PDB file of C-alpha atoms in Angstrom:
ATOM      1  CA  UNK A 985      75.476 -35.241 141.587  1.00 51.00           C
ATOM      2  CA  UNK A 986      76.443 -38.788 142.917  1.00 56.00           C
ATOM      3  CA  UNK A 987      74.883 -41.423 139.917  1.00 58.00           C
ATOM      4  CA  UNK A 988      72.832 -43.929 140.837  1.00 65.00           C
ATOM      5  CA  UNK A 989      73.937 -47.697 141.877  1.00 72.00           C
ATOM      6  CA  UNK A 990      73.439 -50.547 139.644  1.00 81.00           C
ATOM      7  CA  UNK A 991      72.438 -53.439 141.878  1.00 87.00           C
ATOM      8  CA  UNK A 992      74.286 -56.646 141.476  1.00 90.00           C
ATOM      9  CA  UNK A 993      73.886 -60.063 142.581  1.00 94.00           C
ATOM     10  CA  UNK A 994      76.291 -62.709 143.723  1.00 95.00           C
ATOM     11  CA  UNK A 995      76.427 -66.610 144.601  1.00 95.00           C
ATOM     12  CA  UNK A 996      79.304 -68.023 146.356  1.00 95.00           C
ATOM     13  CA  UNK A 997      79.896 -71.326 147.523  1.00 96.00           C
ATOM     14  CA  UNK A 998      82.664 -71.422 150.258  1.00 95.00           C
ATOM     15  CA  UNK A 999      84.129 -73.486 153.045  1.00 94.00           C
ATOM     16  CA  UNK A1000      81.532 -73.845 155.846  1.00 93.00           C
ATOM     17  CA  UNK A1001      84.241 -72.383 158.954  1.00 91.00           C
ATOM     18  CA  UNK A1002      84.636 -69.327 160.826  1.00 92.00           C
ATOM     19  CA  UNK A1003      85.855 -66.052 158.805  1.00 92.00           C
ATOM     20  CA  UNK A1004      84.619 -66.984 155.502  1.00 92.00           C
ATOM     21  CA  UNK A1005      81.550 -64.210 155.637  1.00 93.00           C
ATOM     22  CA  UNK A1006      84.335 -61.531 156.966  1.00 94.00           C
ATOM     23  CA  UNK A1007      86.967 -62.036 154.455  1.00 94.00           C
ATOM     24  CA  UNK A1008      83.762 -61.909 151.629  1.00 94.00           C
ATOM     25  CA  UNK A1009      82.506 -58.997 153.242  1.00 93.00           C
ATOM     26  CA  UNK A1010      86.105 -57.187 152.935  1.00 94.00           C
ATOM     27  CA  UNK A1011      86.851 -57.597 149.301  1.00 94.00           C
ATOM     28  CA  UNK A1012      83.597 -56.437 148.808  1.00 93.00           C
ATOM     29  CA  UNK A1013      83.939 -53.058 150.447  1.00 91.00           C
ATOM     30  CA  UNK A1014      87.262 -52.805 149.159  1.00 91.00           C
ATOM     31  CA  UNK A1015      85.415 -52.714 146.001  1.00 90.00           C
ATOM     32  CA  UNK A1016      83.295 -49.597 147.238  1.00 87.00           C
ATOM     33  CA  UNK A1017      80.248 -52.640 147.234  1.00 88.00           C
ATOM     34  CA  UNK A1018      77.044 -51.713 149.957  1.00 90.00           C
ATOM     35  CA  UNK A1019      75.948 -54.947 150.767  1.00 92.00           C
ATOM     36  CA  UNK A1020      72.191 -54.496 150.742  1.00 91.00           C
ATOM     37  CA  UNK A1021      70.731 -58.359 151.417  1.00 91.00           C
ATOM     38  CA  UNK A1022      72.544 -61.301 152.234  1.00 92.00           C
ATOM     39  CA  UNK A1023      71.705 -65.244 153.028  1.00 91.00           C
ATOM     40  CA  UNK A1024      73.216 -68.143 153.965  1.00 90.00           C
ATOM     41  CA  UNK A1025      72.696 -71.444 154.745  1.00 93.00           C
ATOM     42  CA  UNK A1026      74.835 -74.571 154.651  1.00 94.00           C
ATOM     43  CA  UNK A1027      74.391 -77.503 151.947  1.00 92.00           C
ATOM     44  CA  UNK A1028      72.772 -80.619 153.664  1.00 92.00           C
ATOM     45  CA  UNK A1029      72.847 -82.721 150.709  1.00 91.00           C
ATOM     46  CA  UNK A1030      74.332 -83.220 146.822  1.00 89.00           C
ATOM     47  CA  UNK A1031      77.671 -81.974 145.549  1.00 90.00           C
ATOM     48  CA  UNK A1032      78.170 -79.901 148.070  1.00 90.00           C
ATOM     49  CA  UNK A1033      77.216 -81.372 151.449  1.00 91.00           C
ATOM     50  CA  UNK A1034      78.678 -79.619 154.252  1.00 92.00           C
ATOM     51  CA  UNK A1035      79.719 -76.502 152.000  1.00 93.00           C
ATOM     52  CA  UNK A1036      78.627 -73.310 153.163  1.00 94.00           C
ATOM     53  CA  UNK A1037      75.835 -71.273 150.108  1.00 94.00           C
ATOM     54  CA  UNK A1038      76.466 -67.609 150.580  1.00 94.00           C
ATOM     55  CA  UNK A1039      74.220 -65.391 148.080  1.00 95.00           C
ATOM     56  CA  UNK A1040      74.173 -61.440 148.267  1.00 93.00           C
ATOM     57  CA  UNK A1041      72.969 -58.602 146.441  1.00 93.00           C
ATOM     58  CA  UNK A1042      74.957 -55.459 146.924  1.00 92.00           C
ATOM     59  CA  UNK A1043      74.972 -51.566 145.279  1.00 89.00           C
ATOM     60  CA  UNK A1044      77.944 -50.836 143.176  1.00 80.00           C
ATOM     61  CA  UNK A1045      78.725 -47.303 141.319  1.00 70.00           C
ATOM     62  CA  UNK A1046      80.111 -46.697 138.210  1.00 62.00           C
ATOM     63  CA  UNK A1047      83.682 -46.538 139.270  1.00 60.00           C
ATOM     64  CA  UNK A1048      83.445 -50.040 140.963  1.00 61.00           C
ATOM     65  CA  UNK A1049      84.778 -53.012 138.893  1.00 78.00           C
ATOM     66  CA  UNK A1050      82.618 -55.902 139.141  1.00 83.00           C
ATOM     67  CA  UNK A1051      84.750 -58.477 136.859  1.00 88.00           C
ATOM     68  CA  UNK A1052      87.512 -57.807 139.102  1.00 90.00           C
ATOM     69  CA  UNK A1053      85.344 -58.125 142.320  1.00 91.00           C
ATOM     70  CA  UNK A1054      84.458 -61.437 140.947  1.00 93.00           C
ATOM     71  CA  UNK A1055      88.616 -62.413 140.763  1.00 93.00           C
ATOM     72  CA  UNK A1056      89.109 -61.513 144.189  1.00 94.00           C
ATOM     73  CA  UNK A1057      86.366 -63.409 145.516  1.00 94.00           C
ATOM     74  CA  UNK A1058      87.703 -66.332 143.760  1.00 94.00           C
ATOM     75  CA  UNK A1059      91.081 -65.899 145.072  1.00 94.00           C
ATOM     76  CA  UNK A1060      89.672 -66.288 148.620  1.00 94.00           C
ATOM     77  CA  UNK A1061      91.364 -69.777 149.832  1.00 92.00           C
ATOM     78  CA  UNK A1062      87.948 -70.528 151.783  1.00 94.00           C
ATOM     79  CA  UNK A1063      85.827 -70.030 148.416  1.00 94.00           C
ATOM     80  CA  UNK A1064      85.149 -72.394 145.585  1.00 94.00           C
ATOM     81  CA  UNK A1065      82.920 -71.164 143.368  1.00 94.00           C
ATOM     82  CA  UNK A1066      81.712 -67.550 142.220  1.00 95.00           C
ATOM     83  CA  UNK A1067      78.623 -66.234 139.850  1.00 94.00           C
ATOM     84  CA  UNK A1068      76.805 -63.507 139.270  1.00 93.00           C
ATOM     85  CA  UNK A1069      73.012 -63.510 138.629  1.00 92.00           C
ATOM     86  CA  UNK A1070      70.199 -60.345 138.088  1.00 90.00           C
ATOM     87  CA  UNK A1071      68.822 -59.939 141.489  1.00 91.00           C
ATOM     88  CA  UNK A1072      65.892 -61.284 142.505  1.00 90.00           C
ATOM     89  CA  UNK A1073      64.177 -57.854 142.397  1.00 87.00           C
ATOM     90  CA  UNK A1074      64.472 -57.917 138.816  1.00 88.00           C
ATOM     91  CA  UNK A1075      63.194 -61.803 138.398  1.00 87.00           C
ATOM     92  CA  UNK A1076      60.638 -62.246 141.177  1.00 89.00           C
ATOM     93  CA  UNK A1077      60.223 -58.783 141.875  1.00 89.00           C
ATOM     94  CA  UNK A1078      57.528 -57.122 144.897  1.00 92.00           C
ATOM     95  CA  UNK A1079      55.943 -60.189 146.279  1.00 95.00           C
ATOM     96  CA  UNK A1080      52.263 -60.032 148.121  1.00 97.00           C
ATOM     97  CA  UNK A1081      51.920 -62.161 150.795  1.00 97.00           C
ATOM     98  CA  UNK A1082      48.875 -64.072 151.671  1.00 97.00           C
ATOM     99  CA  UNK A1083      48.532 -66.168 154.697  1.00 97.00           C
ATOM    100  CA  UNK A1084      45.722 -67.502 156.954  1.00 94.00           C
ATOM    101  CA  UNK A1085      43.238 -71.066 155.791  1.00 88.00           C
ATOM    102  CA  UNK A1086      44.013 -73.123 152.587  1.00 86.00           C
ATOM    103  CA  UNK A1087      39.990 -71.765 151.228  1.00 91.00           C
ATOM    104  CA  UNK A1088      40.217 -68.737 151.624  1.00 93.00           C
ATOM    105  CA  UNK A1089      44.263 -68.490 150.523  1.00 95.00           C
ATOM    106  CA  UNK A1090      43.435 -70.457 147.927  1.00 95.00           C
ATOM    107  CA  UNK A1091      40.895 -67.628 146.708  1.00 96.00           C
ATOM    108  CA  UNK A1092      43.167 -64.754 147.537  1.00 97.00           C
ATOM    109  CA  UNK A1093      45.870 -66.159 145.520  1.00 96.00           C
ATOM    110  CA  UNK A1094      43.334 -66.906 142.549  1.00 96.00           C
ATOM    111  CA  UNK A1095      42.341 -63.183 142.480  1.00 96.00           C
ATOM    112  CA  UNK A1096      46.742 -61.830 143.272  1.00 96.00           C
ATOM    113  CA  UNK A1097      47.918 -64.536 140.429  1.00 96.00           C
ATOM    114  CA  UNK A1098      45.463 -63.291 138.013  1.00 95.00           C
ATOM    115  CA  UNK A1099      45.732 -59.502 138.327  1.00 95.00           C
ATOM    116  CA  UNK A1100      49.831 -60.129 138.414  1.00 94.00           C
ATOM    117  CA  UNK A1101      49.799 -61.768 134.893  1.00 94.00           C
ATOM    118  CA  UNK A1102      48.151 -58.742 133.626  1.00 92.00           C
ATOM    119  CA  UNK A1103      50.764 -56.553 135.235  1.00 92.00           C
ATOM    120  CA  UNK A1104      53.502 -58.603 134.241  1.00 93.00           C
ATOM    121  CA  UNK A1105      52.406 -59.053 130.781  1.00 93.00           C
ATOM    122  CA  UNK A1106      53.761 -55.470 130.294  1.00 90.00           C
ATOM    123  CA  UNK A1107      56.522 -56.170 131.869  1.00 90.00           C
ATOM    124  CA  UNK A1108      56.214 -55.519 135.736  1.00 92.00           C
ATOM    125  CA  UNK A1109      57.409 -58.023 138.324  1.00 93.00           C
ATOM    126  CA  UNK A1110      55.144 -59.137 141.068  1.00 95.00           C
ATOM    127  CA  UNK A1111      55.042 -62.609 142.656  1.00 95.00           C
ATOM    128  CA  UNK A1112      52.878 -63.910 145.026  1.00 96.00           C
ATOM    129  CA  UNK A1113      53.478 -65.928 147.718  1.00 95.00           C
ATOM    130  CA  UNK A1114      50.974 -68.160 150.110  1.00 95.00           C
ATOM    131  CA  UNK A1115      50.963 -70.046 153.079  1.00 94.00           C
ATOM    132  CA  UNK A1116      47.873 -71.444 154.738  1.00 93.00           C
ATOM    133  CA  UNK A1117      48.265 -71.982 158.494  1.00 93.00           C
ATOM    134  CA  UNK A1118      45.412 -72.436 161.598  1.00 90.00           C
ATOM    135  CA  UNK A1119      46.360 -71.742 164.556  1.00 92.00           C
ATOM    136  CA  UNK A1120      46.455 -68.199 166.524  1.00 94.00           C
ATOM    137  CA  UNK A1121      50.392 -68.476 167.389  1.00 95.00           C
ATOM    138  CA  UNK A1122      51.197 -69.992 164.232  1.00 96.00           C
ATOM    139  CA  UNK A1123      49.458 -67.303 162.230  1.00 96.00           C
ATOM    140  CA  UNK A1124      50.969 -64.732 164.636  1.00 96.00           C
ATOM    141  CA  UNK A1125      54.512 -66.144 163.944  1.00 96.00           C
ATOM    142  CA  UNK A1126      54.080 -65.978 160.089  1.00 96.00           C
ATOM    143  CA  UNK A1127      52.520 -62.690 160.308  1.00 97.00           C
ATOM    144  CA  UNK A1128      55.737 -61.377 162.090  1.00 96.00           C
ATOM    145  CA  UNK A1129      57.962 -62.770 160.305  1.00 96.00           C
ATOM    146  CA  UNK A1130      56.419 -60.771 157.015  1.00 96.00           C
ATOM    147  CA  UNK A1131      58.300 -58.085 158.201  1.00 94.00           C
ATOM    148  CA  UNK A1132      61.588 -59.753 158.021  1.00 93.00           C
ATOM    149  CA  UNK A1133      60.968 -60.948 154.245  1.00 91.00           C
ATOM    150  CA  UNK A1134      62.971 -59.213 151.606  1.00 90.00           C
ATOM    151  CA  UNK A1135      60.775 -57.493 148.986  1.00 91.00           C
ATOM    152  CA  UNK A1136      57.280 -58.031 151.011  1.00 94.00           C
ATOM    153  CA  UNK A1137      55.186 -55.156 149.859  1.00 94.00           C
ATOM    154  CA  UNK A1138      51.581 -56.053 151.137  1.00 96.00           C
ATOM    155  CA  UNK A1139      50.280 -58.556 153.085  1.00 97.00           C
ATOM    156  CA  UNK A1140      46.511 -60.477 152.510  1.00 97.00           C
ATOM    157  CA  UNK A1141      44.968 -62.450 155.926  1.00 97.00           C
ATOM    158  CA  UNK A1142      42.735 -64.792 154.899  1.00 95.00           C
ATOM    159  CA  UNK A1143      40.289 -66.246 157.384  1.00 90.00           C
ATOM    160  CA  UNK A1144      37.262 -66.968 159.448  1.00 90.00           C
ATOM    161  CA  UNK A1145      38.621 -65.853 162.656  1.00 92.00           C
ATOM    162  CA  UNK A1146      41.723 -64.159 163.718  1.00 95.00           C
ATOM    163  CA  UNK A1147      42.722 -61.945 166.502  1.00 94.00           C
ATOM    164  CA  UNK A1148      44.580 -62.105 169.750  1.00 93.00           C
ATOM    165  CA  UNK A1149      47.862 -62.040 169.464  1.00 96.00           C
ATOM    166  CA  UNK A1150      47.449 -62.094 165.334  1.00 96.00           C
ATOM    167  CA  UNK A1151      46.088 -58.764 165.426  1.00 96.00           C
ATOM    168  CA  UNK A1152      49.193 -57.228 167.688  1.00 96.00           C
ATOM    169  CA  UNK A1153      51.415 -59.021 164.732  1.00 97.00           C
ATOM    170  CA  UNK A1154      49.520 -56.756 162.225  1.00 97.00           C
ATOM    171  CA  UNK A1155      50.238 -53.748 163.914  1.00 96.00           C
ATOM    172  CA  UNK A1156      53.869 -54.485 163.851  1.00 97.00           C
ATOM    173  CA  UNK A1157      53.868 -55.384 160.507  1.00 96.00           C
ATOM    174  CA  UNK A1158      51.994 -51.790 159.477  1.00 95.00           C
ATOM    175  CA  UNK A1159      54.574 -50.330 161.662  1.00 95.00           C
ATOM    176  CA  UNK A1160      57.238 -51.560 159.298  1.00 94.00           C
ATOM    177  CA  UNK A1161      55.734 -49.927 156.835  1.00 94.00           C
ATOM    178  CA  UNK A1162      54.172 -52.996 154.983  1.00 95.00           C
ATOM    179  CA  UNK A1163      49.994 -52.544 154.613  1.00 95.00           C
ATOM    180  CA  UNK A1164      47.647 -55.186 155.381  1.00 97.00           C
ATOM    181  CA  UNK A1165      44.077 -55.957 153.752  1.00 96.00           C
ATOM    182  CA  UNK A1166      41.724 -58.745 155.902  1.00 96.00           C
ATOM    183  CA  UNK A1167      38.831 -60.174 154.606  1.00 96.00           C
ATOM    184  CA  UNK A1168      35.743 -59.388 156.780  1.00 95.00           C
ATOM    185  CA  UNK A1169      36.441 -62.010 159.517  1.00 95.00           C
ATOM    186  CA  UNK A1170      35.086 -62.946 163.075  1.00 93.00           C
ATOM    187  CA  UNK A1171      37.957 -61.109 165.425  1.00 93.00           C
ATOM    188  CA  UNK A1172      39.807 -58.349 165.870  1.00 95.00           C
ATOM    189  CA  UNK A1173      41.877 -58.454 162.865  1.00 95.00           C
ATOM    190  CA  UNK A1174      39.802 -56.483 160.442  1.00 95.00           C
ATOM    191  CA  UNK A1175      39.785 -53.507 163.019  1.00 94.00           C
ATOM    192  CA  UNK A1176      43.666 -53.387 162.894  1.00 95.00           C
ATOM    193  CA  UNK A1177      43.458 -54.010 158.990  1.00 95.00           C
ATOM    194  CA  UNK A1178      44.122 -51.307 156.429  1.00 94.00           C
ATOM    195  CA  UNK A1179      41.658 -52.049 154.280  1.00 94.00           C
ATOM    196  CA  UNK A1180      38.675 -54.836 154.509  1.00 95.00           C
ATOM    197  CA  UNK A1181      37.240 -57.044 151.646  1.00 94.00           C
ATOM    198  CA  UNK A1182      34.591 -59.591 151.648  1.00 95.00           C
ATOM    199  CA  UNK A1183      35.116 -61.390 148.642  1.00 96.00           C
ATOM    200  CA  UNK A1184      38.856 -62.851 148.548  1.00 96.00           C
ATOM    201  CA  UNK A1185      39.321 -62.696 144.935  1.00 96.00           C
ATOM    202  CA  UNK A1186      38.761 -58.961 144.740  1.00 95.00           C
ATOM    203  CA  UNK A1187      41.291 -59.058 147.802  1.00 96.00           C
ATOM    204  CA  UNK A1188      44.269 -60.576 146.007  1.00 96.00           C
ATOM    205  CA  UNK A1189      43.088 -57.991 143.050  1.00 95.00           C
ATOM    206  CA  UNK A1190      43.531 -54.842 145.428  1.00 94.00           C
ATOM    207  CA  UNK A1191      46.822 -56.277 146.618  1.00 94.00           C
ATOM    208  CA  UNK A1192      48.350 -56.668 143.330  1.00 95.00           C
ATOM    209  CA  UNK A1193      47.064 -53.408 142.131  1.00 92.00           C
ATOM    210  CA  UNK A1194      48.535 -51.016 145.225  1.00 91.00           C
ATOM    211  CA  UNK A1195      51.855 -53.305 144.685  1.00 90.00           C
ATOM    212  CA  UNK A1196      51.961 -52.029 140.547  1.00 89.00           C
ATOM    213  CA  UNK A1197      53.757 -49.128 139.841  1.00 83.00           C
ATOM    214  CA  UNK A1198      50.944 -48.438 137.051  1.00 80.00           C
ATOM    215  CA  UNK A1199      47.573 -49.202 138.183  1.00 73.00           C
ATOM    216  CA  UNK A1200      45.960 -46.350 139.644  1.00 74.00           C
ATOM    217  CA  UNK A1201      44.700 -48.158 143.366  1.00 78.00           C
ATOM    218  CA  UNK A1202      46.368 -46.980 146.266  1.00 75.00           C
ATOM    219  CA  UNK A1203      45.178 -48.344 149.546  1.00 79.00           C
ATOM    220  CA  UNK A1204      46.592 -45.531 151.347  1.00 75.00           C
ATOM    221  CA  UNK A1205      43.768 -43.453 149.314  1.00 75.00           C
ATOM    222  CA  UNK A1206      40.748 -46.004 150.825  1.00 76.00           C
ATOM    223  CA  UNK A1207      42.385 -46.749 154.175  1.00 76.00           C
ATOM    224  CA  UNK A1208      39.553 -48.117 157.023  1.00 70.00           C
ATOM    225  CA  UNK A1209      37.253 -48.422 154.598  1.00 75.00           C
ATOM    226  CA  UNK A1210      35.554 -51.939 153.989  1.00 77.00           C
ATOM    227  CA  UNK A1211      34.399 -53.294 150.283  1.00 80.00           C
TER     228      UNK A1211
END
């Protein structure tokens, strides 16, 4: 039976020209490394203005060698500096989302931040992030682009009104296989919604409990019902 993979993090800081990501990518899987998240972006500012930031997390077995993957990174002419780090599943770990206006985030996030301490406490990981945003193609946008965020488990709309073009955004995001809890709202939202709840603190509660891997809520268990 094949064991498990350890997941590993690295940041690299490297030459900002074409190539560099290939070459990276080739020790790497020389190494028998999966690369399972990657990001880059290129320094605007400080010590390394101009300089290309590469951070990735990849899957290595027990046969890989990750001190040596580390000395032939380094010995890439194009690279400059290599560390390792935990991942940011083990630091930050599943992260609820919560986006829609800066009252009723603001209550959402009261409820999530709470319930996550208690979770975390014993030693879960769960992070919370927020954005408040008016605007039905703004709030479309962000509600998208949930889909696209690494480790987004749930996502909380927080409102008066949403619908439109919103509410096609929630089905894609449900498609993805990420669930969605509205408060009760004027719009079409709520109908699209997994699960409904009036009072936004309870709302960031639910979320946080159907992201825990020991709380007994699972939204899948109360889905289309309103609370």
């Amino acid at each position: 039976m094949e064991p498990e993979p350890e997941r590993s993090a690295i940041r690299i800081i490297a030459e900002n020209r074409r190539g560099v990501l290939r070459d990276i990518a080739t020790v790497v899987a020389n190494h028998d490394g999966n690369i399972v998240m990657i990001n880059q972006e290129v320094f605007e500012s400080g010590p390394y203005s101009g300089m290309a930031e590469l951070y990735f997390e990849y899957d290595n077995y027990e046969t890989g060698d990750h001190e040596q993957l580390l000395r032939d990174l380094n010995d890439i002419d194009s690279v400059k500096d290599v560390r390792a780090y935990q991942p940011f599943g083990h630091i930050f770990g599943s992260r609820v989302i919560i986006i829609g206006g800066g009252a009723q985030v603001a209550q959402v996030a009261l409820g999530a931040v709470n319930e996550a301490d208690r979770h975390n406490i014993r030693g879960e990981r769960i992070s919370v992030d927020t954005i408040p945003l008016v605007g039905e193609r703004t709030l479309a946008l962000a509600v998208d682009a949930v889909a696209r965020l690494p480790r987004a488990t749930i996502l909380v709309l927080a409102g008066s009104i949403m619908g439109g073009e919103i509410s096609k955004a929630v089905d894609r995001v449900r498609d993805a296989g990420i669930p969605v809890i509205a408060l009760r709202m004027a719009g079409t939202v709520p109908e699209h919604a997994d699960l409904v709840v009036t009072d936004p603190i309870q709302a960031g509660v639910f979320a946080v409990m159907h992201v825990s891997s020991k709380a007994v809520f699972d939204i899948n268990r109360v889905k289309g019902r309103e609370f």
